[in-house]
Tab-separated table of C-alpha atoms in Angstrom:
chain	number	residue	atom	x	y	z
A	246	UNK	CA	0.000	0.000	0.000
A	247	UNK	CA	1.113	3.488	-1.090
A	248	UNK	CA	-0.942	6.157	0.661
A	249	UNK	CA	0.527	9.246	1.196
A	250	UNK	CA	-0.317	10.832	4.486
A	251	UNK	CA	0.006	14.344	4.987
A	252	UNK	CA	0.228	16.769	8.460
A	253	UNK	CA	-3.158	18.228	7.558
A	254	UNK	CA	-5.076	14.836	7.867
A	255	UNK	CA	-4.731	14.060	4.033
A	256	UNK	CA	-4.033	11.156	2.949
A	257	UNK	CA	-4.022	10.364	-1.155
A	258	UNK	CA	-3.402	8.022	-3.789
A	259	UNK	CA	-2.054	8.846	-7.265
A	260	UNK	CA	-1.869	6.863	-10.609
A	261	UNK	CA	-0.462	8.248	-14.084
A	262	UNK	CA	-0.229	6.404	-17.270
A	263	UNK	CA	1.233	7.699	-20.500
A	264	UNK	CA	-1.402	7.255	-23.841
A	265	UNK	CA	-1.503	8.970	-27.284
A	266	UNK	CA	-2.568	11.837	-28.420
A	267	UNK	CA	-3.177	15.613	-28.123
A	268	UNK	CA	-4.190	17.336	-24.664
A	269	UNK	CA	-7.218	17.988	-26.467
A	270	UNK	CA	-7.955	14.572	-27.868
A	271	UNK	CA	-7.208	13.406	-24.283
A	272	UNK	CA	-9.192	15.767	-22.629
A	273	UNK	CA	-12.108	14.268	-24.790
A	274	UNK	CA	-11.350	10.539	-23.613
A	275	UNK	CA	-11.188	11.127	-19.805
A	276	UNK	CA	-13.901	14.415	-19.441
A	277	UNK	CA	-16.582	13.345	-21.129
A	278	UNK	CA	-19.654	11.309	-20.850
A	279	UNK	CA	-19.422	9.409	-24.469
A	280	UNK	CA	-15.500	9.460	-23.435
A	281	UNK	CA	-15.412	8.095	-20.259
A	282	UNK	CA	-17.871	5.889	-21.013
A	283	UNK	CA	-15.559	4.246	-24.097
A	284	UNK	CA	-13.318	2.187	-21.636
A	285	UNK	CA	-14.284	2.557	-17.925
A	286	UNK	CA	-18.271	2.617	-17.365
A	287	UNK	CA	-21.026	4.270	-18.311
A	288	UNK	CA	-21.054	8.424	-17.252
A	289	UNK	CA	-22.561	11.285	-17.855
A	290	UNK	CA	-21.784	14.732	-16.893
A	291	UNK	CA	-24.640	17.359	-15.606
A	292	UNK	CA	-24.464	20.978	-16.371
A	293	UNK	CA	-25.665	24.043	-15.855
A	294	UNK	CA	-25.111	27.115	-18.171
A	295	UNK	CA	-22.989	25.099	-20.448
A	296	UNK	CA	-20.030	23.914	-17.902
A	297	UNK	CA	-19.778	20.700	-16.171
A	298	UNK	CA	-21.522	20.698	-12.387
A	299	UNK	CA	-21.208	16.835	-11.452
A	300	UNK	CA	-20.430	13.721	-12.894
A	301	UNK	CA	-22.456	10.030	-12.918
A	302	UNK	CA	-20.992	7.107	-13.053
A	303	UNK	CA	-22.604	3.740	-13.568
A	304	UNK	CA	-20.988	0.495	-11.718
A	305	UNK	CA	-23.867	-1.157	-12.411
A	306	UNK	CA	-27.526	-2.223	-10.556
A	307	UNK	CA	-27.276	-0.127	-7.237
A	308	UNK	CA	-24.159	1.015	-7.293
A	309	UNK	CA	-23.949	4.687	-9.341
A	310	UNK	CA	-21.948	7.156	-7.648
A	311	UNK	CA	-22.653	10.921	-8.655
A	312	UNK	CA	-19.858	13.667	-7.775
A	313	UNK	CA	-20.145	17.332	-7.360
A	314	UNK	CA	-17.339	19.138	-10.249
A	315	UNK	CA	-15.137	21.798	-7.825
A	316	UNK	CA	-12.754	22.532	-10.757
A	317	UNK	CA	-12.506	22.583	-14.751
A	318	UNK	CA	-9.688	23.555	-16.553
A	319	UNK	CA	-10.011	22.106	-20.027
A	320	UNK	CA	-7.540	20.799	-21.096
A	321	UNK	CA	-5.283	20.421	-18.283
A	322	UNK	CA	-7.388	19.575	-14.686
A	323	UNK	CA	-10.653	18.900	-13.486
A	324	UNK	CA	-10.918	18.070	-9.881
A	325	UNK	CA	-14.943	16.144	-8.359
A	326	UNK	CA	-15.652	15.564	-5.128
A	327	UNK	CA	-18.461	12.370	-3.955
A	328	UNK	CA	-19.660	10.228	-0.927
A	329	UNK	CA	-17.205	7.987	0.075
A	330	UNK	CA	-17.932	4.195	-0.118
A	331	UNK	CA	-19.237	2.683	2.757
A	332	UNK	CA	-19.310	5.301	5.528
A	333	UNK	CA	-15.621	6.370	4.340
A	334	UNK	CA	-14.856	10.925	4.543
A	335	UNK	CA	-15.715	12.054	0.962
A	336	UNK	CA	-13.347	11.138	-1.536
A	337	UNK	CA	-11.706	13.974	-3.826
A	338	UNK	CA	-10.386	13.072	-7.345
A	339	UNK	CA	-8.211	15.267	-9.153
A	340	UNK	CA	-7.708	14.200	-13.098
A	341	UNK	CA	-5.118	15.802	-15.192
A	342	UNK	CA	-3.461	15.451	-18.541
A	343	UNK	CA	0.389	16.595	-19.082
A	344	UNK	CA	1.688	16.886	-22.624
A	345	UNK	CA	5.111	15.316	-23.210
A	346	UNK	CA	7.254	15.104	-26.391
A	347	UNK	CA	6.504	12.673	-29.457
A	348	UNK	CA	2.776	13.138	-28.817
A	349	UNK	CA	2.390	12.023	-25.631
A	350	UNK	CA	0.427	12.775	-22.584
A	351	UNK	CA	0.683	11.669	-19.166
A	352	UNK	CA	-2.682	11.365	-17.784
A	353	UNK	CA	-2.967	11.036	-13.709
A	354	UNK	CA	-5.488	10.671	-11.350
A	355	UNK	CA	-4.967	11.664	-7.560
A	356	UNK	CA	-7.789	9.929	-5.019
A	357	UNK	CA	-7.710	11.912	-1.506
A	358	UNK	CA	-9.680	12.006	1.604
A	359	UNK	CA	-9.210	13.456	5.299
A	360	UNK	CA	-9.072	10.697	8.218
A	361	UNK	CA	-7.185	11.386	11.700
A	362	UNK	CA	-7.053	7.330	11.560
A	363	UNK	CA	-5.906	4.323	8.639
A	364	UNK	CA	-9.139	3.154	8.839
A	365	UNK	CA	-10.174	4.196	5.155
A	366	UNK	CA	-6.711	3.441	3.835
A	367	UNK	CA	-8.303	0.174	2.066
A	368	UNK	CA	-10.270	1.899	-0.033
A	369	UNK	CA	-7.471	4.215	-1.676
A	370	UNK	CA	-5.217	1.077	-2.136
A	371	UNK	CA	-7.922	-0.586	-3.802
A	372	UNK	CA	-8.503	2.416	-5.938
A	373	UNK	CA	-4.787	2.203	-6.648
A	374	UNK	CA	-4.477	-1.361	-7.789
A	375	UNK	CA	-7.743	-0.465	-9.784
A	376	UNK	CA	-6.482	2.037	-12.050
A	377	UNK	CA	-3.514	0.103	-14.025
A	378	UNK	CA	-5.585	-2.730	-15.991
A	379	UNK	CA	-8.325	0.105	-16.886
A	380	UNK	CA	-5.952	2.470	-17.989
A	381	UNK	CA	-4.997	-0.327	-20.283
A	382	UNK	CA	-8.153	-0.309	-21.934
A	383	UNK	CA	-7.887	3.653	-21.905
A	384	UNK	CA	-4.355	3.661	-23.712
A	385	UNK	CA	-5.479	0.891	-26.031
A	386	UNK	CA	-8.771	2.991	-26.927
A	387	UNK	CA	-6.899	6.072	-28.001
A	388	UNK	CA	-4.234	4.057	-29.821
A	389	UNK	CA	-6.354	2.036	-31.804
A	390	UNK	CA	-10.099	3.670	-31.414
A	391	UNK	CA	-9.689	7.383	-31.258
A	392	UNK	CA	-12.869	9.307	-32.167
A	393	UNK	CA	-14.630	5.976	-32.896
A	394	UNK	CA	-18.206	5.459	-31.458
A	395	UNK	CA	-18.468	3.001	-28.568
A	396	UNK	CA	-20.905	0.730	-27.806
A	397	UNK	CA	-20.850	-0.791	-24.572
A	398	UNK	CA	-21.831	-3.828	-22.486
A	399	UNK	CA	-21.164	-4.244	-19.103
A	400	UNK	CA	-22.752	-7.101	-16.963
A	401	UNK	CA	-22.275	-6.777	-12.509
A	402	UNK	CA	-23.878	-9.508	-10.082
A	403	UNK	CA	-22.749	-11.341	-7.417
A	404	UNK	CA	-21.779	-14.199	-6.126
A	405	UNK	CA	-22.318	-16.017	-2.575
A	406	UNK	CA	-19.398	-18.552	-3.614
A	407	UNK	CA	-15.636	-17.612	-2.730
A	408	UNK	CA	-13.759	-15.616	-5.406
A	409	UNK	CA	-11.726	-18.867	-6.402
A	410	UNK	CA	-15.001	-20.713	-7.234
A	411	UNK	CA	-16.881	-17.619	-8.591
A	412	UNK	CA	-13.720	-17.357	-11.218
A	413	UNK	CA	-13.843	-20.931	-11.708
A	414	UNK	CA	-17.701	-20.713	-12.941
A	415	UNK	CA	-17.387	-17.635	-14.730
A	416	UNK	CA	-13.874	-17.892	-16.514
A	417	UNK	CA	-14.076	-21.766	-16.906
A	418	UNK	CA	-17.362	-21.272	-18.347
A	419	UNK	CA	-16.060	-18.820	-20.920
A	420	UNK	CA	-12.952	-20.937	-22.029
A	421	UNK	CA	-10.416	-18.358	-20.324
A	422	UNK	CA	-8.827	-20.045	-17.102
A	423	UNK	CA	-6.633	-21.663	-19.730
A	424	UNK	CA	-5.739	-18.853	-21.849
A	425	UNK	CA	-2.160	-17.387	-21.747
A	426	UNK	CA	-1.372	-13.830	-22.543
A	427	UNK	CA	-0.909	-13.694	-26.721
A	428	UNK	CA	-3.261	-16.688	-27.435
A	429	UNK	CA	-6.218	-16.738	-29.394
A	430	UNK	CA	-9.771	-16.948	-27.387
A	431	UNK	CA	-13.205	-17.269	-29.140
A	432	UNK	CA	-16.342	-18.006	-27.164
A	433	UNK	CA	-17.567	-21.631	-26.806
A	434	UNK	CA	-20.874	-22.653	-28.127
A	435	UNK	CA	-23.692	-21.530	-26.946
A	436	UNK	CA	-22.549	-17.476	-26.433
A	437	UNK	CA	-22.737	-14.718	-28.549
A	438	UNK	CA	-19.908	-15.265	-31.754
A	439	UNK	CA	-16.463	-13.643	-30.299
A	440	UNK	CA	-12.920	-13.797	-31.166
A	441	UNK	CA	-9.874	-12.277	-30.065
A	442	UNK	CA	-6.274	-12.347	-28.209
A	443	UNK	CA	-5.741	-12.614	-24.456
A	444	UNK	CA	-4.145	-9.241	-23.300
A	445	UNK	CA	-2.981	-11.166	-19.979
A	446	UNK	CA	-3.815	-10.386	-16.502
A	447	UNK	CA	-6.063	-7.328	-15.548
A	448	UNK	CA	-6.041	-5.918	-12.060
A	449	UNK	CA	-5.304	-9.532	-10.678
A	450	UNK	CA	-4.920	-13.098	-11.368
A	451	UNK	CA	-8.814	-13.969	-11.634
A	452	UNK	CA	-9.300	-11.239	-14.389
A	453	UNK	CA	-8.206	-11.109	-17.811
A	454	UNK	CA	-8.159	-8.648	-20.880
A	455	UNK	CA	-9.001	-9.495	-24.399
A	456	UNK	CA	-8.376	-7.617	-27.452
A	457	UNK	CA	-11.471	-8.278	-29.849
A	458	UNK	CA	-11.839	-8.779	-33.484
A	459	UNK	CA	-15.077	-10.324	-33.698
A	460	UNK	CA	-18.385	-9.436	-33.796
A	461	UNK	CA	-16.389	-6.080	-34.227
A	462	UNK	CA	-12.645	-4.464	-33.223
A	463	UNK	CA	-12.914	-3.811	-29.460
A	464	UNK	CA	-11.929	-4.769	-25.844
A	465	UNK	CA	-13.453	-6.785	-22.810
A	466	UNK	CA	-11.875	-6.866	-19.240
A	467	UNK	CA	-13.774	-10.066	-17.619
A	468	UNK	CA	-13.217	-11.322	-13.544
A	469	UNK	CA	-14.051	-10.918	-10.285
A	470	UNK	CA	-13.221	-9.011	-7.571
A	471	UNK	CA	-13.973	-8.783	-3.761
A	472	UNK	CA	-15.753	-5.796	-2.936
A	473	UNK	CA	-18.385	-5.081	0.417
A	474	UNK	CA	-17.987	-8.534	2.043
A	475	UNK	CA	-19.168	-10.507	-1.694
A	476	UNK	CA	-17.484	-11.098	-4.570
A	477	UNK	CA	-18.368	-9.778	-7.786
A	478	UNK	CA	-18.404	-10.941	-11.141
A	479	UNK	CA	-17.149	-8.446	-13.796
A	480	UNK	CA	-17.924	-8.874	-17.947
A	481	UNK	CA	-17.262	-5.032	-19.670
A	482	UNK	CA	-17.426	-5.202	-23.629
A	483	UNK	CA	-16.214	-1.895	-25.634
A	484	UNK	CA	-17.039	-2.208	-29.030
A	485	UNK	CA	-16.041	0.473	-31.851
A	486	UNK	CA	-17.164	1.184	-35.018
A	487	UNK	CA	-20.470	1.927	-37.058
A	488	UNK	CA	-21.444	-2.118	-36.247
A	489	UNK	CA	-20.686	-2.124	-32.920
A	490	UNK	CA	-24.486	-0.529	-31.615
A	491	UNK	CA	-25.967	-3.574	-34.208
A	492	UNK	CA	-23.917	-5.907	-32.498
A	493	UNK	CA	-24.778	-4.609	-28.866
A	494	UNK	CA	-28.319	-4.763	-29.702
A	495	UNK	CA	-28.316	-8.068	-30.548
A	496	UNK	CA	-25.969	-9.946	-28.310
A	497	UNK	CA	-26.544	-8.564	-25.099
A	498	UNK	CA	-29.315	-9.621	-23.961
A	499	UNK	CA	-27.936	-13.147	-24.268
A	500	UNK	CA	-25.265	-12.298	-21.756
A	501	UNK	CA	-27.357	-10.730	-19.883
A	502	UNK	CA	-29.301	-13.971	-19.405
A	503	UNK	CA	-26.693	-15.895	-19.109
A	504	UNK	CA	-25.157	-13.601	-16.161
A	505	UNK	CA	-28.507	-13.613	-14.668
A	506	UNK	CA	-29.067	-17.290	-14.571
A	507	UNK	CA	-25.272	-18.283	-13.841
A	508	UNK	CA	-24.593	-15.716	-10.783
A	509	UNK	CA	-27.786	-14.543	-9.571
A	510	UNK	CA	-28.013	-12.109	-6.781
A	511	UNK	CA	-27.605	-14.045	-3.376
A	512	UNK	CA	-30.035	-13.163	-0.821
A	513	UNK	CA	-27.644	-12.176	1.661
A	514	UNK	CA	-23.716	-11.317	1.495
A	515	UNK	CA	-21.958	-14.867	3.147
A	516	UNK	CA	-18.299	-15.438	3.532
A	517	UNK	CA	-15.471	-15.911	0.919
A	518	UNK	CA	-11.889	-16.930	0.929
């Protein structure tokens, strides 16, 4: 764990990663609501006399978060501040976007909140070890998708088994516990057509990233993760292009079915590994 603790009480988390493009053309990837929404999860941004007053993001069923904008500096910084997660001091983000040589920017992200204690410390070291496999999917977008409409899938329920099991079911059931980092994946029968190449390990060992060529060019980050006392089980699909909203429309409510029937909401949280 890497939390910074200041004199004042402040304690903070930060995460950078280097991706192409302008400030401008980065700006539009991570402060946006069509941008945002291209490789992390669905947002939108409110506003009131044409500038940016909160943000919205979508986790999925239950779980949106909305965040009050305190600054906006396009396109260098903008700064929200939301509810912390469960009971935690509100939680202050701080995105900004350096330009380096060779069209490059550095884009970082800087999670702080104020606690006389280390009780909340969890929650910016998972925030930390979030950030890397996402920003994956956010390098790879403006690499290879760049001004490209997204269409999106993204699939969250739980599971009352441990996290070993619950990746078991989900990632055996899929044909990706197998799967090493450069080999070819394709769904088995009985999903929605899907081809690609495992991108290797996401955030952890029970998650994986795929680059996708079929139905259409995209990504999908697929695990699960421990989160509230349950474990959840994670399938995000970006697709790009002028198929991928044809493609979305027709294949997800499959998953969705599937997801629904193979890790339906337990009735109460129980204990995993």
């Amino acid at each position: 764990m890497s939390v910074k603790k200041e004199a004042s009480g402040r304690r903070l988390v930060q995460v950078e990663v280097e991706v192409p493009g302008t400030p401008e053309e980065v700006w539009q990837a991570i402060a946006t609501g069509p941008g945002i929404s291209s490789w992390f999860v669905p947002t939108e941004f409110e506003e009131r006399d044409g500038k940016p007053v909160a943000v919205k993001l979508n986790f999925g069923p239950g779980m949106e978060s909305r965040s009050v904008v305190t600054a906006w500096d396009p396109p260098r910084k903008f700064a929200v501040q939301g509810e912390g997660w469960g009971g935690s001091p509100p939680i202050a983000d701080e995105w900004s976007v350096e330009a380096r040589a060779g069209g490059i920017c550095v884009v970082r992200v800087v999670h702080s909140l104020f606690a006389s204690t280390d009780d909340w410390d969890n929650q910016l070291d998972s925030l930390e070890k979030g950030w890397p496999a996402i920003f994956r999917i956010l390098r790879r977008y403006l690499e290879t998708f760049k001004g490209m409409e997204c269409s999106a899938m993204q699939f969250v329920s739980f599971s009352s088994d441990s996290e070993t099991k619950a990746w078991e079911k989900l990632g055996g059931e899929l044909g990706l516990l197998k799967v090493a980092e450069g080999q070819k994946w394709s769904t088995p029968d009985g999903f929605p057509r899907m081809t690609g190449v495992s991108l290797g390990h996401g955030m952890h060992a029970k998650t994986v990233l795929l680059r996708l060529d079929t139905p259409v060019p995209g990504t999908a980050y697929i695990g699960v993760f421990l989160g509230g006392g349950m474990v959840q089980a994670y399938v995000a699909i970006y697709l790009y292009g002028a198929n991928a909203k044809a493609a979305v429309e027709r294949d997800e409510p499959t998953w969705q079915a599937w997801m629904g029937k193979r890790f339906p909401m337990p009735s109460e949280p129980s204990k995993t590994e």
